[in-house]
Tab-separated table of C-alpha atoms in Angstrom:
chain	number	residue	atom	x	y	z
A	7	UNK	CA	21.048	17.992	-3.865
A	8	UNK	CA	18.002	17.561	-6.244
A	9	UNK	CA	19.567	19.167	-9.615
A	10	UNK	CA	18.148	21.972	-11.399
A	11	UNK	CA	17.057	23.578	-7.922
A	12	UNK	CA	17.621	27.022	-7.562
A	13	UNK	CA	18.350	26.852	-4.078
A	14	UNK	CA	18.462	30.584	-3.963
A	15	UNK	CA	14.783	30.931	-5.107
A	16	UNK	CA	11.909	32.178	-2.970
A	17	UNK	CA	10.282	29.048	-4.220
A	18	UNK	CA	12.179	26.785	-2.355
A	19	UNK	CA	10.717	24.301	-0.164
A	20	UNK	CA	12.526	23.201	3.509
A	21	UNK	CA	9.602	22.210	5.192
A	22	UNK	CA	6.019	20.994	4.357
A	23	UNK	CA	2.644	19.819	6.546
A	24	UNK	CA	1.971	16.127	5.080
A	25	UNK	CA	-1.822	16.094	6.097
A	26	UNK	CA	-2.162	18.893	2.936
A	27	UNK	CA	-2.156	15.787	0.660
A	28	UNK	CA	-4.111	13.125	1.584
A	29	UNK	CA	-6.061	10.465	0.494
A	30	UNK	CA	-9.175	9.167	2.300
A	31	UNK	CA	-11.658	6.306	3.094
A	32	UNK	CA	-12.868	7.191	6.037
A	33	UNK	CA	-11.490	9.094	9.123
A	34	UNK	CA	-9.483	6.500	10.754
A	35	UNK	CA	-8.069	5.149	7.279
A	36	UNK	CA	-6.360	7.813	5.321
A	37	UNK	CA	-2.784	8.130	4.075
A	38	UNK	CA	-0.945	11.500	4.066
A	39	UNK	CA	1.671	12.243	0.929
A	40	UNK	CA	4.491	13.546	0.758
A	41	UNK	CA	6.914	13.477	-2.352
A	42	UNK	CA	8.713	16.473	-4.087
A	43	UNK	CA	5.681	17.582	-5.656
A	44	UNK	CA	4.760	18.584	-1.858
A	45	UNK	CA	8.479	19.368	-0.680
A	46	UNK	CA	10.455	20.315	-3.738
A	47	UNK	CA	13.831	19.631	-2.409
A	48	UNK	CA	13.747	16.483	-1.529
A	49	UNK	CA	16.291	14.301	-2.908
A	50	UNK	CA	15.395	10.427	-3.781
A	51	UNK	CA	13.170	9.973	-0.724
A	52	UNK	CA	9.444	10.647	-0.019
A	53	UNK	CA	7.062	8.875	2.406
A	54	UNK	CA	3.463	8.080	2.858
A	55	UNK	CA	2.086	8.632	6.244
A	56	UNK	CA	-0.496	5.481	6.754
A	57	UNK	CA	-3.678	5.219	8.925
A	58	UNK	CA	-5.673	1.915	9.123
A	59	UNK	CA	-8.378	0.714	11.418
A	60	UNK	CA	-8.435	-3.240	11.836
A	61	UNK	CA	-9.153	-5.475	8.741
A	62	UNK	CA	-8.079	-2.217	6.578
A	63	UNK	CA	-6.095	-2.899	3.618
A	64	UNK	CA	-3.655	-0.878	1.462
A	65	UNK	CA	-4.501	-2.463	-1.726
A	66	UNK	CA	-2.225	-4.671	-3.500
A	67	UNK	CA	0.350	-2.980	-5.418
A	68	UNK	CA	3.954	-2.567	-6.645
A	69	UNK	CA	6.200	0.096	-7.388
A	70	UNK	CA	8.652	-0.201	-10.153
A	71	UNK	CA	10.616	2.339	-9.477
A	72	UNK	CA	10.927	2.485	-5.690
A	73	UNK	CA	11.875	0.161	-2.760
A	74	UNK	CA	9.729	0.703	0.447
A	75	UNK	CA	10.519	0.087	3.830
A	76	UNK	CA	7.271	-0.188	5.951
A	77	UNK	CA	7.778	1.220	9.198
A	78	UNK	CA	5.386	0.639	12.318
A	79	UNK	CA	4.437	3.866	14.662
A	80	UNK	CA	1.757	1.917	16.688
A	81	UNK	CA	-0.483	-0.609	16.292
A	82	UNK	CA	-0.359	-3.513	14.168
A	83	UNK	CA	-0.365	-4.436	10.943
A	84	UNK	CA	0.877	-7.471	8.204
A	85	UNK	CA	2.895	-6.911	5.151
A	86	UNK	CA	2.388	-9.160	2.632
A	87	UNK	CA	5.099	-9.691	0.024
A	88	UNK	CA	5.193	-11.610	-2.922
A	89	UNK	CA	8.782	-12.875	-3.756
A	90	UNK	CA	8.829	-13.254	-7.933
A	91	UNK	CA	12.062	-15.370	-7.534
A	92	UNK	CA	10.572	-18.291	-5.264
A	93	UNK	CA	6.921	-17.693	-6.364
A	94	UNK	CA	5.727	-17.120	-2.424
A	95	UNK	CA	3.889	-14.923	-0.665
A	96	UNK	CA	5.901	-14.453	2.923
A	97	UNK	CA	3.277	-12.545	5.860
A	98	UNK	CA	5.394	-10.139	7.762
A	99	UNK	CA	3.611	-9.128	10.959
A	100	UNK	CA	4.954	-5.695	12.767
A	101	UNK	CA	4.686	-3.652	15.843
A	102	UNK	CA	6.065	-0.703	16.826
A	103	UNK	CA	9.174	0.073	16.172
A	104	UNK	CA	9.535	-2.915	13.694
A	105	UNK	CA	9.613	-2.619	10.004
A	106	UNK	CA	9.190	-4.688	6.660
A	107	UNK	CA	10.918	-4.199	3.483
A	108	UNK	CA	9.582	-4.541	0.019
A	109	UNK	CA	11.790	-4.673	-2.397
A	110	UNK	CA	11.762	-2.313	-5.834
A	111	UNK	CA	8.625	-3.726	-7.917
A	112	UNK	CA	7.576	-6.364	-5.956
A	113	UNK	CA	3.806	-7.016	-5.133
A	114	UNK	CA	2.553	-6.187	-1.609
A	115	UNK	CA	0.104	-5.370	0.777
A	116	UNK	CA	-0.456	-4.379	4.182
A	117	UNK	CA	-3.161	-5.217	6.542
A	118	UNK	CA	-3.967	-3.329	9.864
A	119	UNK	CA	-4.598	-6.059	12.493
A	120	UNK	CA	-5.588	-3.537	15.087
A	121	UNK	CA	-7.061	-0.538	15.711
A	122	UNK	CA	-5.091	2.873	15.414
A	123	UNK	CA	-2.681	1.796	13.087
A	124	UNK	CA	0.060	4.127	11.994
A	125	UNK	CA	2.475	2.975	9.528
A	126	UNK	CA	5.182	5.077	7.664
A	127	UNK	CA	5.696	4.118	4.417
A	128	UNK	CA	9.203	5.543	3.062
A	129	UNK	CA	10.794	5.344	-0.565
A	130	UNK	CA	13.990	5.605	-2.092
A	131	UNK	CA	12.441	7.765	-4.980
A	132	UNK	CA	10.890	10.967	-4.710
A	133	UNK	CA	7.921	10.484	-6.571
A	134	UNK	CA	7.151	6.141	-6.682
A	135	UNK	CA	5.210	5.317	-9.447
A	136	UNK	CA	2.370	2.949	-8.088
A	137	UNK	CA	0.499	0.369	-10.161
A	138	UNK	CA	-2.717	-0.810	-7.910
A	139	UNK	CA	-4.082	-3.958	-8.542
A	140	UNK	CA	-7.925	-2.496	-8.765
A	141	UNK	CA	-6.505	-0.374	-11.862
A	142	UNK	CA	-5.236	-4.107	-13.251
A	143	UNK	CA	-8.457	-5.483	-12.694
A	144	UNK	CA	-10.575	-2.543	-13.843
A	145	UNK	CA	-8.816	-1.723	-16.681
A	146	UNK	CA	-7.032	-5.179	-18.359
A	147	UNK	CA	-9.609	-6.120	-21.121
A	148	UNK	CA	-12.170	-8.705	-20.299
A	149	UNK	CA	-11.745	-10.946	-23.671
A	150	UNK	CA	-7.677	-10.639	-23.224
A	151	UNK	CA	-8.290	-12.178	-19.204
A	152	UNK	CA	-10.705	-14.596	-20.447
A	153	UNK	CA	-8.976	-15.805	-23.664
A	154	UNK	CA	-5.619	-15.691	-21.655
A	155	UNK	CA	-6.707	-17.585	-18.999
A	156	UNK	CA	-9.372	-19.761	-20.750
A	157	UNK	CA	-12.165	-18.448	-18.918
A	158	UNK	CA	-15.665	-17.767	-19.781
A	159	UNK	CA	-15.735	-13.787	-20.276
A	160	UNK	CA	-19.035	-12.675	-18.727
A	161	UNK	CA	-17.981	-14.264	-15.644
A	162	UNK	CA	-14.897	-12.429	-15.500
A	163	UNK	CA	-16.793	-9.057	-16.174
A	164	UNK	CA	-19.669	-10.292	-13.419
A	165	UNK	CA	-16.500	-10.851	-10.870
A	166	UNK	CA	-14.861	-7.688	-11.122
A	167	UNK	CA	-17.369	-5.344	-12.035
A	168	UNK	CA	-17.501	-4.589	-8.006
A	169	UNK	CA	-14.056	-3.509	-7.954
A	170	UNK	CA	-13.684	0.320	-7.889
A	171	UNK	CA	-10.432	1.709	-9.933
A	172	UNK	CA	-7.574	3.503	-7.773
A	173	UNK	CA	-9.101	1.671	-4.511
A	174	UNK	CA	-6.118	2.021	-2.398
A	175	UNK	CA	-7.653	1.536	1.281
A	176	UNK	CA	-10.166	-1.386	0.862
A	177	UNK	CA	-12.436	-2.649	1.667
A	178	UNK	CA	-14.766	-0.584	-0.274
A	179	UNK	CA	-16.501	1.426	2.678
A	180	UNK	CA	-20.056	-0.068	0.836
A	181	UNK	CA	-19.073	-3.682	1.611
A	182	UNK	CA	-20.726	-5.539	3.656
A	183	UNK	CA	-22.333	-9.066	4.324
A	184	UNK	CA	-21.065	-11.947	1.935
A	185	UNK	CA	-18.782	-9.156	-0.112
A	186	UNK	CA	-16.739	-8.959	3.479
A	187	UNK	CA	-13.685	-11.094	4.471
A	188	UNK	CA	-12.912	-9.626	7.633
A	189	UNK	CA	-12.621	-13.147	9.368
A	190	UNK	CA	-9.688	-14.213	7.455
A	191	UNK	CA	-7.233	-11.353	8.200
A	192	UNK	CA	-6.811	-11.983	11.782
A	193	UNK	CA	-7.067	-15.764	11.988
A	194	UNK	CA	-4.087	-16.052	9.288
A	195	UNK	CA	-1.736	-13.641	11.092
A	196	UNK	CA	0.093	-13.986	14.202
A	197	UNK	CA	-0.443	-10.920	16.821
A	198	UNK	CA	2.521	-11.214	18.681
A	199	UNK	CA	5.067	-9.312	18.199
A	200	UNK	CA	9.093	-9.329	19.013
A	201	UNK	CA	9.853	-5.858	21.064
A	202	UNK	CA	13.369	-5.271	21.640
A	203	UNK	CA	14.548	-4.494	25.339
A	204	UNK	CA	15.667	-1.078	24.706
């Protein structure tokens, strides 16, 4: 039981519709929330609700308070998961009825590699803290990157200043041309997928 819930209140939430809190790109890539600030009994869990169209991306990220266990409805997609221990990136690719797991704070992505995605996105916390890799691009200081990383500064600042803060499903729906990588999602993932015979 969440604590400090009067369970007796009027107030109290059992049920909730999860497309009242949504973020959106486009209208076939949007993700639905729902966390205790939606549903305020719920108890160390809350989900995201996930729509991509092919080549879609839910921008690189972590969550350091909250594993996440990627779940497939239909479609296809890839989750990408960087392992801080062995310093690789492993490419998970999922179907329906398969899932991923990314464990508590490490980096990740996921990549719809058809159309009609629908992923479920489910945490143990109910509210995961997100940090988005536009918001560490946007927002880390150009002379720290560049002194850091012995770079030349404007550079930096010319390379990034395309990124938009708080991206989450990229690419940018104004990219096009050169900007676009499209070809290099499918090529690099496998699209077959294990279905068990149940």
């Amino acid at each position: 039981m969440v604590q400090n819930l009067d369970y007796t209140s009027p107030s109290t939430q059992y049920t909730a519709d999860v497309s009242s809190n949504v973020f959106t790109k486009d209208r076939e890539n949007y993700i639905n929330v729902l966390g205790i600030q939606q549903l305020n009994t719920l108890d160390n869990v809350s989900l995201l609700d996930i729509f991509l169209s092919t080549n879609n991306v839910v921008e690189p990220h972590y969550h350091q308070n909250a594993a996440e266990l990627v779940y497939c409805i239909s479609g296809s997609a890839v989750v990408s998961i960087f392992n801080p221990f062995t310093k690789q990136f492993h490419h998970y690719p999922i179907g329906p009825r398969q899932v991923a797991n990314v464990p508590q704070g490490w980096w990740h992505y996921e990549v719809a590699t058809s159309d009609q995605t629908h992923l479920l996105a489910i945490f143990n916390s109910p509210t995961p803290d997100v940090i988005l890799g536009s918001d560490l691009l946007k927002f880390t200081p150009s002379n720290i990157m560049a002194h850091t990383y012995c770079m030349n500064e404007k550079q930096w600042i010319q390379t990034v200043a395309p990124v938009q803060s708080t991206t989450f499903i990229g690419p940018p729906k104004n990219c096009s041309g050169e900007q676009r990588q499209d070809q290099y999602y499918p090529s690099h993932y496998p699209q077959t997928f294990y279905h068990p015979p149940y």
